[in-house]
CSV table of C-alpha atoms and ligand atoms in Angstrom, one decimal:
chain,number,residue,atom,x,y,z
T,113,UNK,CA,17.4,13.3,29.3
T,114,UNK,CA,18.8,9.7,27.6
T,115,UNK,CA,16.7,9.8,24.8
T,116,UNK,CA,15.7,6.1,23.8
T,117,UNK,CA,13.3,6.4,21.2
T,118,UNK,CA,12.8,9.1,18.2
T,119,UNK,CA,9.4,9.6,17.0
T,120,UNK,CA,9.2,11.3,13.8
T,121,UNK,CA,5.7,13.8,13.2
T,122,UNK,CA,3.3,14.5,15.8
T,123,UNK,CA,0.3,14.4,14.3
T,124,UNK,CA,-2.0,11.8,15.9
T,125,UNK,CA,-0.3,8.6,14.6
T,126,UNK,CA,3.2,10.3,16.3
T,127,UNK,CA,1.4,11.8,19.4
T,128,UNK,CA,-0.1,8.7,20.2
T,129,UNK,CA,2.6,6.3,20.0
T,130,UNK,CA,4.8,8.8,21.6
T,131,UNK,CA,2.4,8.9,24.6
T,132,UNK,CA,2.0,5.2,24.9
T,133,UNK,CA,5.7,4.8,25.4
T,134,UNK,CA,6.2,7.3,27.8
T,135,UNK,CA,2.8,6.5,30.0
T,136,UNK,CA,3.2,2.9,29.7
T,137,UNK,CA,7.0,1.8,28.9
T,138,UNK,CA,8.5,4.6,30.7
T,139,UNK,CA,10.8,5.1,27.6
T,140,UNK,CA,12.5,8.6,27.0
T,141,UNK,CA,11.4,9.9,24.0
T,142,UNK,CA,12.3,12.4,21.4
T,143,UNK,CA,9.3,13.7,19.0
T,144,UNK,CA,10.9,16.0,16.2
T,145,UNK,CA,8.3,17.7,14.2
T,146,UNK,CA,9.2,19.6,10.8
T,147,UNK,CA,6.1,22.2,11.0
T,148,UNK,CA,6.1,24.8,13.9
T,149,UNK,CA,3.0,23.1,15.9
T,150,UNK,CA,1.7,20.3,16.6
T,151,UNK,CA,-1.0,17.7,15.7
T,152,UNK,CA,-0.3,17.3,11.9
T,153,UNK,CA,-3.1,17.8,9.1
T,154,UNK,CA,-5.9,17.9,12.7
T,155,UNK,CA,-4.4,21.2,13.7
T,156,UNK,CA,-6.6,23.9,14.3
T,157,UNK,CA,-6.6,27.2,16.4
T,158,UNK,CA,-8.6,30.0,17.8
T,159,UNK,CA,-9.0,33.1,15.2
T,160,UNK,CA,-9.6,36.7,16.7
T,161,UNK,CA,-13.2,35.8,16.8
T,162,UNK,CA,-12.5,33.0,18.9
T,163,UNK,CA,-14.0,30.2,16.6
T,164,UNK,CA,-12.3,27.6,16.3
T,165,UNK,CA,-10.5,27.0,12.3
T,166,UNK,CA,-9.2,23.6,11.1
T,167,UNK,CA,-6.3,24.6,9.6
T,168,UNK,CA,-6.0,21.8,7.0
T,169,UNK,CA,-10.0,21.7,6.4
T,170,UNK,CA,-12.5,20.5,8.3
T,171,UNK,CA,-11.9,17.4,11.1
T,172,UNK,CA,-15.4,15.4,12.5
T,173,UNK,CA,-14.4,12.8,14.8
T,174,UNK,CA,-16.5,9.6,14.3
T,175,UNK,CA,-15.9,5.8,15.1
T,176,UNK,CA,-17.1,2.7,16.2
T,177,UNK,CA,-13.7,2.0,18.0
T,178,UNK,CA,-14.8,2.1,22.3
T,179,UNK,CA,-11.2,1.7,23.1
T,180,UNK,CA,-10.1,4.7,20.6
T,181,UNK,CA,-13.0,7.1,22.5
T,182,UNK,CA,-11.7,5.8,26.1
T,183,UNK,CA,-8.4,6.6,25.1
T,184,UNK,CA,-9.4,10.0,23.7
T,185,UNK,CA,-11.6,11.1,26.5
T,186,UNK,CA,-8.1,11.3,29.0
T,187,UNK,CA,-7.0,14.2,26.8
T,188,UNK,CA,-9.6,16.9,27.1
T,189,UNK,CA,-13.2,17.0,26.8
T,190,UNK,CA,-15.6,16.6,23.7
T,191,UNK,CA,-19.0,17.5,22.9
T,192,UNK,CA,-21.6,15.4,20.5
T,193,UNK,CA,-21.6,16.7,17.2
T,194,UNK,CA,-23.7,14.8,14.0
T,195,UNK,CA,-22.1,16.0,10.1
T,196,UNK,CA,-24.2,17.1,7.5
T,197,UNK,CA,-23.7,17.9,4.8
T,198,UNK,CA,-25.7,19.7,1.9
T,199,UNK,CA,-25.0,19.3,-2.2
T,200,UNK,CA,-25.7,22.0,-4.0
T,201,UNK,CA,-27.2,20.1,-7.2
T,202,UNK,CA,-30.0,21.9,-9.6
T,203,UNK,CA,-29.7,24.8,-8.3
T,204,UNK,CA,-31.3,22.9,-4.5
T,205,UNK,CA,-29.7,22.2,-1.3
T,206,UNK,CA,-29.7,18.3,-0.8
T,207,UNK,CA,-28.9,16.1,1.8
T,208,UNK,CA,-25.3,14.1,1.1
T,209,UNK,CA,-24.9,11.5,1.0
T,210,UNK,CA,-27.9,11.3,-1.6
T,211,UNK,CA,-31.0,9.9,0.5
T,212,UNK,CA,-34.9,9.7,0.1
T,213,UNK,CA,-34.8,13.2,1.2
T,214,UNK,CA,-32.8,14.5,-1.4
T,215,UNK,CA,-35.1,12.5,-4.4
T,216,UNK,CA,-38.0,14.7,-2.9
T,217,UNK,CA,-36.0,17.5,-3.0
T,218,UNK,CA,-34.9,17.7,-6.6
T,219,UNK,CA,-38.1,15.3,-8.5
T,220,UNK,CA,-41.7,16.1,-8.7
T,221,UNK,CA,-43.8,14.5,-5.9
T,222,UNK,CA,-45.1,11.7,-8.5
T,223,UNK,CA,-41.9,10.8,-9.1
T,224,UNK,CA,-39.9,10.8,-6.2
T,225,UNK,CA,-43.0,8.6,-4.8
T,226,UNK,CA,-42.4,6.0,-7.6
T,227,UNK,CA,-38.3,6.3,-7.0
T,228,UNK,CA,-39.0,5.8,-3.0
T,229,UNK,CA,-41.8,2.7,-3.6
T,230,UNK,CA,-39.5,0.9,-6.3
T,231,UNK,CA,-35.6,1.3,-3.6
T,232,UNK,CA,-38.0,-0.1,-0.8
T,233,UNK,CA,-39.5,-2.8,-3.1
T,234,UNK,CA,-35.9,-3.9,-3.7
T,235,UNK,CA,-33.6,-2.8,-0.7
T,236,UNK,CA,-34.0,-2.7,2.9
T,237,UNK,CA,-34.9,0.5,4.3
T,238,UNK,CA,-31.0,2.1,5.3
T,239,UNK,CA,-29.5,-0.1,2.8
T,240,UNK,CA,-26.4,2.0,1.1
T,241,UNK,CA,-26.1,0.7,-2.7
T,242,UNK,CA,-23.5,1.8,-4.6
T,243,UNK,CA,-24.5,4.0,-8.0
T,244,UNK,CA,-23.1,1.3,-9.8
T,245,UNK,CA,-24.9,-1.8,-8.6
T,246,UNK,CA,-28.3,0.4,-9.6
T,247,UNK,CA,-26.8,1.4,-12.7
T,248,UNK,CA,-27.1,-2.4,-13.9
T,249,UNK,CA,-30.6,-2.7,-12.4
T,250,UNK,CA,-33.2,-4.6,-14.6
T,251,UNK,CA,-35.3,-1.6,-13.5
T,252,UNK,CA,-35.4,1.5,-15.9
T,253,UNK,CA,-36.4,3.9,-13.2
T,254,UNK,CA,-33.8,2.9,-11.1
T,255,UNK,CA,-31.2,3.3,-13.8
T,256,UNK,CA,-32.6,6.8,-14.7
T,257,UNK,CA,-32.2,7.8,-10.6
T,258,UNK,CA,-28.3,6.5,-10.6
T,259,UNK,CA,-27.4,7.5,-13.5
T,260,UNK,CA,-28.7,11.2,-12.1
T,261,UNK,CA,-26.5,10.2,-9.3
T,262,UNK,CA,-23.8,9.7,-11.0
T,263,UNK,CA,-23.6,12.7,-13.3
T,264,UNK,CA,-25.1,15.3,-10.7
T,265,UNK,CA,-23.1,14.4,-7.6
T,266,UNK,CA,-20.3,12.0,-8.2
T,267,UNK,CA,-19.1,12.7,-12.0
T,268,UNK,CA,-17.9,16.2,-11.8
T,269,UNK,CA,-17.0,16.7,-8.3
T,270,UNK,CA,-14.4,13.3,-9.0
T,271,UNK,CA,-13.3,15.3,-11.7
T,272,UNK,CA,-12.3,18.6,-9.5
T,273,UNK,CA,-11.4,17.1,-6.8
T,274,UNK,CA,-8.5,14.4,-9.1
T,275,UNK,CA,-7.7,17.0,-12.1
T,276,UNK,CA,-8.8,14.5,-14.8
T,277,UNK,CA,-11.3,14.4,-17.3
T,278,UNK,CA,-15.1,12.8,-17.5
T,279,UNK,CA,-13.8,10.6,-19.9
T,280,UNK,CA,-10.9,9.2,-18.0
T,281,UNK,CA,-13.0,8.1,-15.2
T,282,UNK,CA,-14.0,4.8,-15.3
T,283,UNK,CA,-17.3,4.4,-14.1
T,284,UNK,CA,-16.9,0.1,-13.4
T,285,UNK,CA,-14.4,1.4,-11.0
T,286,UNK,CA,-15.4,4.5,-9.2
T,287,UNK,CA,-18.9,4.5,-8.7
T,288,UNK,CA,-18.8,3.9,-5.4
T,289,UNK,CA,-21.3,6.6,-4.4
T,290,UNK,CA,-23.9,5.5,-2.4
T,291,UNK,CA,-27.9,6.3,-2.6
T,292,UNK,CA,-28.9,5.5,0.8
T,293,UNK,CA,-32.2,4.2,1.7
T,294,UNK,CA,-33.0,6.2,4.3
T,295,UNK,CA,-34.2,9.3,5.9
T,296,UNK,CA,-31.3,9.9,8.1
T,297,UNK,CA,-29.8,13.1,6.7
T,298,UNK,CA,-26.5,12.3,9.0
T,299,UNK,CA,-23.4,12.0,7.0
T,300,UNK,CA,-21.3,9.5,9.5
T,301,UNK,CA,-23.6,6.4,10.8
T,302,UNK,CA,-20.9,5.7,13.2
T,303,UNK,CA,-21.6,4.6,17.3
T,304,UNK,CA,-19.4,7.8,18.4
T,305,UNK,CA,-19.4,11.3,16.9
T,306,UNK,CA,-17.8,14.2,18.5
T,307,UNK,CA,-15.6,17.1,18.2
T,308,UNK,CA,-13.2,18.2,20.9
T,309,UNK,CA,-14.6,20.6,22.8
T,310,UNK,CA,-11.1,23.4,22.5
T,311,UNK,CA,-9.7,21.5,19.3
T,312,UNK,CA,-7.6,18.8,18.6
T,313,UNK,CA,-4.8,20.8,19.2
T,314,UNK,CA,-5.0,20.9,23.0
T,315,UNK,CA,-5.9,16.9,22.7
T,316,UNK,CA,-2.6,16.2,21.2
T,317,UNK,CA,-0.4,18.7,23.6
T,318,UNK,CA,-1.8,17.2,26.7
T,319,UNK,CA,-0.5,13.4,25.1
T,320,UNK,CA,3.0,14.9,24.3
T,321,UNK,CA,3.1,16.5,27.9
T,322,UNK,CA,4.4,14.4,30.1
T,323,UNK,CA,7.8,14.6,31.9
T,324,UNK,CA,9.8,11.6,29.4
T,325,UNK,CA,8.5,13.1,26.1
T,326,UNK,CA,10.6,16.0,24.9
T,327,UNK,CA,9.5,17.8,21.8
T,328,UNK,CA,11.2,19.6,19.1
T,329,UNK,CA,9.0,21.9,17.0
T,330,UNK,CA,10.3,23.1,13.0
T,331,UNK,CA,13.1,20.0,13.0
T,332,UNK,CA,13.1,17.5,10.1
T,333,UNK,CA,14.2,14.2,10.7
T,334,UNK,CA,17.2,15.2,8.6
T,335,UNK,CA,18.2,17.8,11.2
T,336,UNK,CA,18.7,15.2,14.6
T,337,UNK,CA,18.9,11.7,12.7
T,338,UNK,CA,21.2,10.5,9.5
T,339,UNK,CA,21.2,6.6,8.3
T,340,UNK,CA,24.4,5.0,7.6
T,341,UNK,CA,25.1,1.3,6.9
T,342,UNK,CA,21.7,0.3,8.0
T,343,UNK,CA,22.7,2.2,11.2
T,344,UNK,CA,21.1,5.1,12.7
T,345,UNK,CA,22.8,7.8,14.0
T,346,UNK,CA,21.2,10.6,16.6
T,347,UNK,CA,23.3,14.4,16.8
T,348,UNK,CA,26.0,12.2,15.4
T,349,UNK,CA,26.0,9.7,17.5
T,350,UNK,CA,25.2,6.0,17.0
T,351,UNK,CA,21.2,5.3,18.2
T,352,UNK,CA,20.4,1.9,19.2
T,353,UNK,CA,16.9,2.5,20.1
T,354,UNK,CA,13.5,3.0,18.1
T,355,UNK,CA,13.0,5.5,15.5
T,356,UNK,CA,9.2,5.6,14.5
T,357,UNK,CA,8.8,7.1,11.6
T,358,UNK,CA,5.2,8.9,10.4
T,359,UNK,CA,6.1,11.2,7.8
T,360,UNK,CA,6.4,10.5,4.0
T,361,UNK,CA,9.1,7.0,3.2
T,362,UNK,CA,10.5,9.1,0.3
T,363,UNK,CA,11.7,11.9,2.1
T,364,UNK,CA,12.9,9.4,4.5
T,365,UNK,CA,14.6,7.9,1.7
T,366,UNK,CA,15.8,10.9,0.2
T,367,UNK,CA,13.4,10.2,-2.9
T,368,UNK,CA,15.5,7.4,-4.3
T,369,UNK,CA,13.0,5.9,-6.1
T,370,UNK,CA,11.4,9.1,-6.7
T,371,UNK,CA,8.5,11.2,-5.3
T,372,UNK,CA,5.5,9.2,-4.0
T,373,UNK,CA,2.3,11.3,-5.9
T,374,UNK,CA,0.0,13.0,-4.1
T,375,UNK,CA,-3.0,15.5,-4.9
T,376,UNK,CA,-3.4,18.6,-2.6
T,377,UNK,CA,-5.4,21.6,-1.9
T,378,UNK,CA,-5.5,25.3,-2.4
T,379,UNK,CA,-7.4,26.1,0.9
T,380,UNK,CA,-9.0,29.5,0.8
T,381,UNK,CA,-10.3,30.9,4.0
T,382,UNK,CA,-12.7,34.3,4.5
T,383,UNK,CA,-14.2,36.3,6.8
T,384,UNK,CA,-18.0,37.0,6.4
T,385,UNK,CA,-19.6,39.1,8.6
T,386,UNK,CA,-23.0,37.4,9.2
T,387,UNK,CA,-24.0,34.5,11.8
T,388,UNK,CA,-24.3,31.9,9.8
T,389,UNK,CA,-22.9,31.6,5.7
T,390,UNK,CA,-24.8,28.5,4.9
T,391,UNK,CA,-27.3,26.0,7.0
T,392,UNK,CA,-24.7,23.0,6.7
T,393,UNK,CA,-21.2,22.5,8.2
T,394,UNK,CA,-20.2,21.2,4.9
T,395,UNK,CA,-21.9,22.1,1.5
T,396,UNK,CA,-20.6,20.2,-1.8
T,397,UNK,CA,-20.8,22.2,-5.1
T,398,UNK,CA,-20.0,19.1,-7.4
T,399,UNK,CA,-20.8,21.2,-10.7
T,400,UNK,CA,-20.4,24.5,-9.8
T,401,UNK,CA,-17.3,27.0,-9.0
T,402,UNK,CA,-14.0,25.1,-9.6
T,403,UNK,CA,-13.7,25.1,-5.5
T,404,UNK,CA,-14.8,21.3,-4.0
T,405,UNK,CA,-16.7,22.4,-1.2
T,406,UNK,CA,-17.0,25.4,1.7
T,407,UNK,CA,-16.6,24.6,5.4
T,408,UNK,CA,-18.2,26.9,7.7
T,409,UNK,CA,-16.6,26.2,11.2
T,410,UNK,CA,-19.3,28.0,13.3
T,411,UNK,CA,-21.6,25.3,12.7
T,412,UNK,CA,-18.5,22.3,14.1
T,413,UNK,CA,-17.3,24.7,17.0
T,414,UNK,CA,-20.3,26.8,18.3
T,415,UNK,CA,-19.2,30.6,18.3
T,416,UNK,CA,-21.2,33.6,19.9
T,417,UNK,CA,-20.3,36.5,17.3
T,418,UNK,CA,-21.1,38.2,14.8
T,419,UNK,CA,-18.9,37.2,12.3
T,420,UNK,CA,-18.6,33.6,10.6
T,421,UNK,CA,-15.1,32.1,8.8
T,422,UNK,CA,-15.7,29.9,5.7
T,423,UNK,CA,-13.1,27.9,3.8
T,424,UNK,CA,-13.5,26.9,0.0
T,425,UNK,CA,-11.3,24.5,-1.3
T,426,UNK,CA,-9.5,24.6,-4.5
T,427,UNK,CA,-7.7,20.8,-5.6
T,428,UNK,CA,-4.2,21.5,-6.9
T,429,UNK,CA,-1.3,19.2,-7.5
T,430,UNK,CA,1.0,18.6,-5.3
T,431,UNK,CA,4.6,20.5,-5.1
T,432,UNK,CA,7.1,19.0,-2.9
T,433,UNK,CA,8.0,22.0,-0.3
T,434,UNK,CA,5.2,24.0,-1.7
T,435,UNK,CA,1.9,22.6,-0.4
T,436,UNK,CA,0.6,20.0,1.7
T,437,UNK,CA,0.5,15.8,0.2
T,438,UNK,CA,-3.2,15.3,1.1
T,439,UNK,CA,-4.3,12.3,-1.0
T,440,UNK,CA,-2.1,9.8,-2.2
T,441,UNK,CA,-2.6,9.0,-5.9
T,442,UNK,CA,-3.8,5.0,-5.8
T,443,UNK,CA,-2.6,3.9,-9.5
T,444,UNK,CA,-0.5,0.7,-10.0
T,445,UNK,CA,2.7,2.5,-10.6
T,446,UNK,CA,2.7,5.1,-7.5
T,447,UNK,CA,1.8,1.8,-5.9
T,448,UNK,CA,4.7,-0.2,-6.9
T,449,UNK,CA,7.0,2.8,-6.0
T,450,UNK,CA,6.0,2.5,-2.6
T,451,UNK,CA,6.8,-1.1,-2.4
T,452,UNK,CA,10.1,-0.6,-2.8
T,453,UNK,CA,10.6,2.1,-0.4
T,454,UNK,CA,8.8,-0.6,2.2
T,455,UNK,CA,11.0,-3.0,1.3
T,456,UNK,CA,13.9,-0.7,2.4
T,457,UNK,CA,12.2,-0.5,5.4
T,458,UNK,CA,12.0,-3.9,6.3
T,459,UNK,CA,15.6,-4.4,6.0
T,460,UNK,CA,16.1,-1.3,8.4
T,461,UNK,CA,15.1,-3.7,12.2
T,462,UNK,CA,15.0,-0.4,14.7
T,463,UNK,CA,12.5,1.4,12.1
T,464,UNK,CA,9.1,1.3,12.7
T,465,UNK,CA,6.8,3.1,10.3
T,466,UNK,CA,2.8,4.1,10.2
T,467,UNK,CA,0.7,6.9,9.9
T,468,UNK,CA,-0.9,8.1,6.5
T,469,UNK,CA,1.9,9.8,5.1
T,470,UNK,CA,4.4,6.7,6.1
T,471,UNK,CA,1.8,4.3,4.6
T,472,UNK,CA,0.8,6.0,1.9
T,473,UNK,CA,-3.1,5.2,2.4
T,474,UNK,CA,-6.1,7.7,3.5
T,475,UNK,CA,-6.6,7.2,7.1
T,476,UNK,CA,-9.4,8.6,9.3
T,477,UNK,CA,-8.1,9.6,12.8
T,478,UNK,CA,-10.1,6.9,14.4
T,479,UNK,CA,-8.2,4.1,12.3
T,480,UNK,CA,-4.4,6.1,12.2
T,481,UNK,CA,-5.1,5.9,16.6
T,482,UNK,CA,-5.8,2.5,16.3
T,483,UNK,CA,-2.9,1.9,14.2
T,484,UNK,CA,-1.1,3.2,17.0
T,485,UNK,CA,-2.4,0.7,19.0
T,486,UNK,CA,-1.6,-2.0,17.5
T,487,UNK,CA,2.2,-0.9,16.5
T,488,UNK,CA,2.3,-0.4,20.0
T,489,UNK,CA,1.2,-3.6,20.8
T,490,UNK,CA,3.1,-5.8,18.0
T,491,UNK,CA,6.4,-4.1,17.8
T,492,UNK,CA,7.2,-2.1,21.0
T,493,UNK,CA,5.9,-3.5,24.2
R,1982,FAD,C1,-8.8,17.5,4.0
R,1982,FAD,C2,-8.9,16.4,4.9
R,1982,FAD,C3,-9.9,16.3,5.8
R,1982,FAD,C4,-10.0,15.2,6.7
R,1982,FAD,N1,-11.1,15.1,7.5
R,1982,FAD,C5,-11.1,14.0,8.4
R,1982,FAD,C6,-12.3,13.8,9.1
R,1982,FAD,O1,-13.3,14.6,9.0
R,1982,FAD,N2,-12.3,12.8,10.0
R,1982,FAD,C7,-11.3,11.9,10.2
R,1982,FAD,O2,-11.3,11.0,11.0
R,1982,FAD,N3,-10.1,12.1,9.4
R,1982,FAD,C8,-10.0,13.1,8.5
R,1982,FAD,N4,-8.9,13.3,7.8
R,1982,FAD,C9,-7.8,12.4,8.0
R,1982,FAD,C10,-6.8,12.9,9.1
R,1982,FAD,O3,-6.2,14.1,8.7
R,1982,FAD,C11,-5.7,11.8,9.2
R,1982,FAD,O4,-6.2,10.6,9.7
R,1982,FAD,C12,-4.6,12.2,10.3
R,1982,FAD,O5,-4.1,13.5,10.0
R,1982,FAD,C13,-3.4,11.2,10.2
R,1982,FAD,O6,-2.5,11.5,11.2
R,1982,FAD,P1,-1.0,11.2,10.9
R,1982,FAD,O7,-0.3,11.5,12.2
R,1982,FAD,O8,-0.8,9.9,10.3
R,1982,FAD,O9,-0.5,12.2,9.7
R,1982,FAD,P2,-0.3,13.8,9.8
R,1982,FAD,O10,-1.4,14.5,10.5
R,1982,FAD,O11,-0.1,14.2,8.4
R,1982,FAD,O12,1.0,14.0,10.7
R,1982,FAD,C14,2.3,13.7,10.2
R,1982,FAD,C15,3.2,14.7,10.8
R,1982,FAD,O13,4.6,14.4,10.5
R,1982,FAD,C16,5.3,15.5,10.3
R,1982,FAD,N5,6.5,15.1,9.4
R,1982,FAD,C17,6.4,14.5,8.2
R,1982,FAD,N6,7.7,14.3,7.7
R,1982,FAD,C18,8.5,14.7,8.7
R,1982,FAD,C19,9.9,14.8,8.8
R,1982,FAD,N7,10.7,14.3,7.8
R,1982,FAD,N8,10.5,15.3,9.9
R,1982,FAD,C20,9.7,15.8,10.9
R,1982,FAD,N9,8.3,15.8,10.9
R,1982,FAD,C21,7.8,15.3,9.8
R,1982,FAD,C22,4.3,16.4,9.5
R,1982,FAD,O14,4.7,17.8,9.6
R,1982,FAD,C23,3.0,16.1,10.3
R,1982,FAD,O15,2.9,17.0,11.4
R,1982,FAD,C24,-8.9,14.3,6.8
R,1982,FAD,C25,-7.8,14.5,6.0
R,1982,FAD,C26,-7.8,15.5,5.0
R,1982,FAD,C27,-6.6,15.6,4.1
C-alpha cells in the first residue's frame, strides 16, 4: 500500500483523524504507535474476572457535542452511565462536587438549614460558585462554609495530587472548586453520558479497521520517519504527504529546548474479593492516605462476580521513559518552552499537530474528537 499520510499515536485524537481520512478522503494511511495497543491513555481491557479495567484510570464519557456521540455511536455500542463521586471528608462519605447534600451530611441540621436558606437567598438553585467568589462574601456564614470548602476538599487534595505545599498554593488563583446549589449528586451535568458498552478499546479498533489504514503497534515516530532540512523522510525515503503528529512536540523535537513538564501517576491496582469495595465509582480521600482517589470499575462496567478490582492512585513526577506524562505543568515558563517548539512547527508545512500530548493542554475525549474534527476540516480536506 502507497502510504500518503503518517499519523503518529492512536489514541482517540490519532484514531479519529486517521479514520476520517481513510472513510472520507480515501487517503492511505500509516498509524505508527510507540506502545503495544491501541487507544492511548483510554485503553482498557478485560481482566480474568472479565470486568472491564481502565488501564490509565478511570474514563466516563460525557458531552454536550451531538455530532461527537453520532460519530461515536458507528463504532460499537454504549450504555447510559451517570458519575458519582463520593469525598471522604470528616470521617463521612459526601457527595463531590460539594452540594446541599453534602452540607447535611457533615453540619448539624440547624446549620446546614441556615447554610441552604442563606446559598438560595443569594444564588439560583444549580448555580455552581466558585470557593473563591464565597470566600469574599459580605456574609460570615457563607465564608465559614467556603472556607470549609476550601481546606476540607480542595486544599490538600491540590497539594497530593501537584507535590507542592499549602503555602505555595495561591488561593486568588486556584480556588476554582465549586459548591453547587443543588441536589443533583451527579458529577458531569452534561446532555450525553455513557460508557462503551465492551471498552474503548474495541471503539478505537473498529475506526483504525478499515482496508486504507495500516497500523504499526510498538514503533516510535523515530523508527519509520526522520526530519531533514524541513523535509520529511519515510523508511528513508523522501514523504511528501501529511504527517499528523499527536504525541509529545519535544520528543518530536528531540527535546531541543528541553523536556516539556508533566506530573504523573503511580497507579496501583488490587483484587478484593467482595462485590462491591465502595458505594461510588469514584471516592476522593483529599486528606487522607497519600493516594488521590480509588476507582472501583465494577460500578463503570457492570460485572457478575464475586470479586471486585480497585485502583488507588498515587501522584508522582514525571520520568521521561519511566512513567506516563499525564498533566502538563501550566506555569509561565513550561509555557513559553512550548511556544517555541510550536513555532518549529509552523515552519514545518506538511506537519499537522493536535491531541493533548502535542498541545500540551488537558483535554477531555469529547473535546480531543472534536479537535479531530475540525483539523480535519481546516487543514486536510
Ligand atoms: C487519569 C486521567 C483520567 C481521565 N479521565 C477522563 C474522563 O473521565 N473523561 C474524559 O473525557 N477524558 C478523560 N481523560 C482525558 C483523556 O485521557 C484524553 O482526552 C485522551 O486520552 C486524549 O487522547 P490523545 O489521543 O490526544 O492522547 P493519548 O491518549 O495520550 O494518545 C497519544 C498516543 O500517541 C502515542 N505516541 C506518543 N508519542 C509517540 C511517538 N513518538 N511515536 C509513536 N506513538 C507515540 C502514545 O503512545 C499514545 O498512544 C483523562 C485523562 C487522565 C490522565
Amino acid at each position: 500500500m502507497k502510504i500518503d499520510t503518517v499519523v503518529v499515536g492512536s489514541g482517540f485524537s490519532g484514531s479519529v483523524i486517521a479514520n476520517l481520512l481513510a472513510l472520507r478522503e480515501n487517503r492511505r494511511v500509516l498509524v505508527v504507535e510507540k506502545s503495544n495497543h491501541v487507544g492511548g491513555n483510554c485503553y482498557d481491557y478485560r481482566d480474568k474476572n472479565s470486568i472491564i479495567i481502565h488501564k490509565y484510570g478511570p474514563h466516563l464519557f460525557h458531552t454536550d457535542y451531538k455530532d461527537v456521540v453520532d460519530f461515536l455511536e458507528q463504532f460499537g455500542e454504549f450504555e447510559p452511565y451517570q458519575h458519582r463521586v463520593l469525598g471522604f471528608i470528616d470521617g463521612k462519605y459526601v457527595p463531590l462536587p460539594f452540594n446541599l447534600n453534602s452540607i447535611y451530611e457533615l453540619f448539624s441540621p440547624a446549620l446546614a438549614t441556615k447554610f441552604e436558606e442563606k446559598l438560595l437567598k443569594n444564588f439560583e438553585y444549580g448555580a455552581k460558585i466558585p470557593v473563591l467568589e464565597l470566600l469574599e462574601s459580605d456574609d460570615e456564614d457563607l465564608r465559614f462554609l467556603a472556607e470549609f470548602v476550601y481546606e476540607k476538599v480542595f486544599l490538600n487534595y491540590t497539594v497530593k495530587q501537584w507535590g507542592v505545599k499549602p503555602d505555595e498554593i495561591d488561593k486568588s488563583v486556584t480556588a476554582r472548586v465549586p459548591i453547587v446549589v443543588s441536589r443533583d449528586d451527579r458529577y458531569f451535568h452534561d446532555r450525553y453520558q455513557f460508557v462503551p458498552k465492551e471498552g474503548y478499546t474495541q471503539i478505537i479498533q473498529n475506526m483504525l479497521n478499515h482496508p486504507n489504514i495500516k497500523l504499526m503497534l510498538q514503533t516510535n515516530y523515530h523508527d519509520v520517519c526522520e526530519l531533514k532540512d524541513d523535509n520529511f523522510y519515510l523508511f528513508g525515503k523522501k514523504f511528501d504527504g501529511k504527517v499528523i503528529y499527536t504525541g509529545g512536540l519535544d520528543e518530536l523535537f528531540k527535546y531541543e529546548f528541553g523536556e516539556l513538564p508533566y506530573r504523573s501517576l503511580n497507579l496501583v491496582f488490587q483484587e478484593k474479593d467482595v462485590q462491591y469495595y465502595q458505594k461510588a465509582s469514584v471516592v476522593n480521600y483529599p486528606n487522607s492516605y497519600d493516594f488521590t482517589r480509588i476507582t472501583e470499575f465494577k460500578h463503570i462496567h457492570p460485572a457478575h462476580c464475586n470479586k471486585s478490582i480497585i485502583l488507588k492512585e498515587y501522584p508522582q513526577e514525571h520520568k521521561t521513559d519511566e512513567n506516563i506524562p499525564y498533566y502538563p505543568i501550566l506555569v509561565d515558563e513550561n509555557l513559553k518552552k512550548y511556544e517555541k517548539y510550536r513555532e518549529k512547527v509552523k515552519s514545518l508545512k506538511n506537519l499537522v499537530v493536535f491531541g493533548r500530548l502535542a498541545e500540551y493542554r488537558y483535554f477531555d475525549m469529547d473535546d480531543v474528537i472534536k479537535r479531530a474534527f475540525e483539523i480535519y476540516e481546516s487543514e486536510l480536506m
